[in-house]
Every structure is written in C-alpha cells, then in structure tokens.
Amino acid sequence: MPPADPSRDARFVRLDETHRPAVAFELDGRPASALEGDTLLVALLSNGGFARRSEFGGEARAGFCLMGACQDCWVWTADGERLRACSTPVAAGMRVLTADPWDPA
Ligand code: FES
C-alpha cells in the first residue's frame, strides 16, 4: 500500500520529542505514522493538512480549540465510530477516516 497521500502536506511539524516510539495507523486507507502519546489530531495534522471535511460544504477542517470544546475535529474509524480527534489518543492499528462513512454524499 502506498504511503500517506503526499498531496496532504503536513500542518504540524514535529520539532521535539522525536524519541518517542512510533505508532503505525491507517489514514483513509493509507499507512501513516505518529508517535506514542500523540492525540489523534496531532497524528492527523502531522500526516496531512486537515483532520476532516466540513459536512456543510466539504471545506478542510483542522480543529479549532484543541481541547474538546468546539466539535471541529470529528473523525471516524473504519468501523463507523465517531471520535473527537483532539481528545483521543492515537493507537497502533487504528483505522481512521476523514469522511463520514455513513454520509451517502
Ligand atoms: S478541536 Fe475543538 S473539539 Fe477537537
């Protein structure tokens, strides 16, 4: 499987704490990597330029408050579970979708 989509330029660039163990997960069906202890939002924004697409117009969203209050960082697992990315720790093997799998659009 190809690596994470290179067109999704990372929004976050890690400057420190690079010694933490790597955590492999899947982002929209592609392999991606984070570091142990990252929130899912950090993992997403370190692998691309957004966390999800707006349900109202498809614009890229990257979270706003980063503390679980604004609801701007909802993502889904491949199993259809909805997660708030800023308050969910990334986990090895997690399969994350940036689009709602239940949305028929
Ligand atoms: S960024 Fe605001 S709730 Fe996650």
PDB file of C-alpha atoms and ligand atoms in Angstrom:
ATOM      1  CA  MET A   1       0.000   0.000   0.000  1.00  0.00           C
ATOM      2  CA  PRO A   2       1.382   3.490  -0.830  1.00  0.00           C
ATOM      3  CA  PRO A   3       2.387   5.859   1.978  1.00  0.00           C
ATOM      4  CA  ALA A   4       0.106   8.639   3.200  1.00  0.00           C
ATOM      5  CA  ASP A   5      -1.136  10.917   0.418  1.00  0.00           C
ATOM      6  CA  PRO A   6       1.747  13.358  -0.299  1.00  0.00           C
ATOM      7  CA  SER A   7      -0.746  15.966  -1.518  1.00  0.00           C
ATOM      8  CA  ARG A   8      -1.843  16.350   2.093  1.00  0.00           C
ATOM      9  CA  ASP A   9       1.092  18.479   3.250  1.00  0.00           C
ATOM     10  CA  ALA A  10       1.512  18.231   6.998  1.00  0.00           C
ATOM     11  CA  ARG A  11       0.026  21.083   9.009  1.00  0.00           C
ATOM     12  CA  PHE A  12       2.080  20.236  12.113  1.00  0.00           C
ATOM     13  CA  VAL A  13       5.830  19.804  12.013  1.00  0.00           C
ATOM     14  CA  ARG A  14       7.375  17.995  14.967  1.00  0.00           C
ATOM     15  CA  LEU A  15      10.285  19.923  16.453  1.00  0.00           C
ATOM     16  CA  ASP A  16      10.889  17.996  19.654  1.00  0.00           C
ATOM     17  CA  GLU A  17      10.103  14.768  21.491  1.00  0.00           C
ATOM     18  CA  THR A  18      11.109  12.762  18.443  1.00  0.00           C
ATOM     19  CA  HIS A  19      12.454   9.988  20.672  1.00  0.00           C
ATOM     20  CA  ARG A  20       9.005   8.567  21.492  1.00  0.00           C
ATOM     21  CA  PRO A  21       8.194   5.174  19.906  1.00  0.00           C
ATOM     22  CA  ALA A  22       6.429   5.241  16.526  1.00  0.00           C
ATOM     23  CA  VAL A  23       2.788   4.208  16.259  1.00  0.00           C
ATOM     24  CA  ALA A  24       1.541   2.873  12.912  1.00  0.00           C
ATOM     25  CA  PHE A  25      -2.037   3.617  11.993  1.00  0.00           C
ATOM     26  CA  GLU A  26      -4.107   3.937   8.843  1.00  0.00           C
ATOM     27  CA  LEU A  27      -5.394   7.234   7.478  1.00  0.00           C
ATOM     28  CA  ASP A  28      -8.060   6.994   4.778  1.00  0.00           C
ATOM     29  CA  GLY A  29      -6.785   3.552   3.848  1.00  0.00           C
ATOM     30  CA  ARG A  30      -3.132   4.538   3.635  1.00  0.00           C
ATOM     31  CA  PRO A  31      -0.347   3.779   6.129  1.00  0.00           C
ATOM     32  CA  ALA A  32       0.526   6.651   8.430  1.00  0.00           C
ATOM     33  CA  SER A  33       2.725   7.134  11.462  1.00  0.00           C
ATOM     34  CA  ALA A  34       2.525   9.046  14.724  1.00  0.00           C
ATOM     35  CA  LEU A  35       4.400   8.926  17.983  1.00  0.00           C
ATOM     36  CA  GLU A  36       3.230   7.277  21.183  1.00  0.00           C
ATOM     37  CA  GLY A  37       1.358   9.813  23.298  1.00  0.00           C
ATOM     38  CA  ASP A  38       0.116  11.889  20.349  1.00  0.00           C
ATOM     39  CA  THR A  39      -3.534  12.780  20.206  1.00  0.00           C
ATOM     40  CA  LEU A  40      -5.271  11.663  17.071  1.00  0.00           C
ATOM     41  CA  LEU A  41      -5.491  15.297  15.959  1.00  0.00           C
ATOM     42  CA  VAL A  42      -1.710  15.708  16.241  1.00  0.00           C
ATOM     43  CA  ALA A  43      -1.310  12.461  14.321  1.00  0.00           C
ATOM     44  CA  LEU A  44      -3.657  13.630  11.552  1.00  0.00           C
ATOM     45  CA  LEU A  45      -2.154  17.090  11.229  1.00  0.00           C
ATOM     46  CA  SER A  46       1.355  15.645  11.250  1.00  0.00           C
ATOM     47  CA  ASN A  47       0.369  13.464   8.297  1.00  0.00           C
ATOM     48  CA  GLY A  48      -1.687  15.964   6.359  1.00  0.00           C
ATOM     49  CA  GLY A  49      -3.194  19.379   6.098  1.00  0.00           C
ATOM     50  CA  PHE A  50      -6.575  18.687   7.644  1.00  0.00           C
ATOM     51  CA  ALA A  51      -8.492  16.459  10.014  1.00  0.00           C
ATOM     52  CA  ARG A  52     -11.756  16.141   8.128  1.00  0.00           C
ATOM     53  CA  ARG A  53     -14.051  17.765   5.577  1.00  0.00           C
ATOM     54  CA  SER A  54     -16.934  20.005   6.613  1.00  0.00           C
ATOM     55  CA  GLU A  55     -20.311  18.345   6.360  1.00  0.00           C
ATOM     56  CA  PHE A  56     -21.726  21.629   5.084  1.00  0.00           C
ATOM     57  CA  GLY A  57     -19.502  22.330   2.095  1.00  0.00           C
ATOM     58  CA  GLY A  58     -16.572  19.966   2.013  1.00  0.00           C
ATOM     59  CA  GLU A  59     -14.000  22.500   3.187  1.00  0.00           C
ATOM     60  CA  ALA A  60     -10.950  21.187   5.006  1.00  0.00           C
ATOM     61  CA  ARG A  61     -11.168  21.470   8.798  1.00  0.00           C
ATOM     62  CA  ALA A  62      -8.245  21.142  11.212  1.00  0.00           C
ATOM     63  CA  GLY A  63      -9.829  21.533  14.615  1.00  0.00           C
ATOM     64  CA  PHE A  64     -10.061  24.842  16.409  1.00  0.00           C
ATOM     65  CA  CYS A  65      -9.943  24.674  20.191  1.00  0.00           C
ATOM     66  CA  LEU A  66      -7.691  21.590  20.536  1.00  0.00           C
ATOM     67  CA  MET A  67      -9.331  20.873  23.901  1.00  0.00           C
ATOM     68  CA  GLY A  68     -12.604  19.058  23.217  1.00  0.00           C
ATOM     69  CA  ALA A  69     -14.984  22.001  23.148  1.00  0.00           C
ATOM     70  CA  CYS A  70     -15.591  23.155  19.560  1.00  0.00           C
ATOM     71  CA  GLN A  71     -16.613  19.873  17.819  1.00  0.00           C
ATOM     72  CA  ASP A  72     -14.481  20.774  14.781  1.00  0.00           C
ATOM     73  CA  CYS A  73     -12.325  17.651  14.828  1.00  0.00           C
ATOM     74  CA  TRP A  74     -14.784  14.777  14.493  1.00  0.00           C
ATOM     75  CA  VAL A  75     -13.344  11.864  12.526  1.00  0.00           C
ATOM     76  CA  TRP A  76     -14.454   8.258  12.139  1.00  0.00           C
ATOM     77  CA  THR A  77     -12.974   4.843  12.488  1.00  0.00           C
ATOM     78  CA  ALA A  78     -13.349   2.318   9.698  1.00  0.00           C
ATOM     79  CA  ASP A  79     -15.886   0.620  11.974  1.00  0.00           C
ATOM     80  CA  GLY A  80     -18.048   3.759  11.911  1.00  0.00           C
ATOM     81  CA  GLU A  81     -17.265   5.023  15.405  1.00  0.00           C
ATOM     82  CA  ARG A  82     -17.106   8.821  15.633  1.00  0.00           C
ATOM     83  CA  LEU A  83     -14.146  10.225  17.585  1.00  0.00           C
ATOM     84  CA  ARG A  84     -13.162  13.679  18.715  1.00  0.00           C
ATOM     85  CA  ALA A  85      -9.585  13.718  17.414  1.00  0.00           C
ATOM     86  CA  CYS A  86      -8.226  16.296  19.841  1.00  0.00           C
ATOM     87  CA  SER A  87      -9.147  14.255  22.896  1.00  0.00           C
ATOM     88  CA  THR A  88      -8.471  10.737  21.584  1.00  0.00           C
ATOM     89  CA  PRO A  89      -5.002   9.228  21.857  1.00  0.00           C
ATOM     90  CA  VAL A  90      -3.719   7.646  18.649  1.00  0.00           C
ATOM     91  CA  ALA A  91      -3.363   3.862  18.927  1.00  0.00           C
ATOM     92  CA  ALA A  92      -1.453   1.308  16.895  1.00  0.00           C
ATOM     93  CA  GLY A  93      -3.585  -0.215  14.168  1.00  0.00           C
ATOM     94  CA  MET A  94      -6.260   2.471  14.364  1.00  0.00           C
ATOM     95  CA  ARG A  95      -8.060   2.874  11.018  1.00  0.00           C
ATOM     96  CA  VAL A  96      -9.140   6.496  10.712  1.00  0.00           C
ATOM     97  CA  LEU A  97     -11.390   8.098   8.107  1.00  0.00           C
ATOM     98  CA  THR A  98     -11.600  11.823   7.475  1.00  0.00           C
ATOM     99  CA  ALA A  99     -15.035  11.495   5.871  1.00  0.00           C
ATOM    100  CA  ASP A 100     -18.190  10.209   7.490  1.00  0.00           C
ATOM    101  CA  PRO A 101     -18.648   6.593   6.308  1.00  0.00           C
ATOM    102  CA  TRP A 102     -22.408   6.921   6.933  1.00  0.00           C
ATOM    103  CA  ASP A 103     -22.795  10.023   4.733  1.00  0.00           C
ATOM    104  CA  PRO A 104     -24.247   8.983   1.373  1.00  0.00           C
ATOM    105  CA  ALA A 105     -22.742  12.065  -0.377  1.00  0.00           C
TER     106      ALA A 105
HETATM  107  S1  FES B   1     -10.501  20.756  18.151  1.00  0.00           S
HETATM  108 FE1  FES B   1     -12.189  21.509  19.241  1.00  0.00          FE
HETATM  109  S2  FES B   1     -13.237  19.733  19.934  1.00  0.00           S
HETATM  110 FE2  FES B   1     -11.453  18.997  18.960  1.00  0.00          FE
END
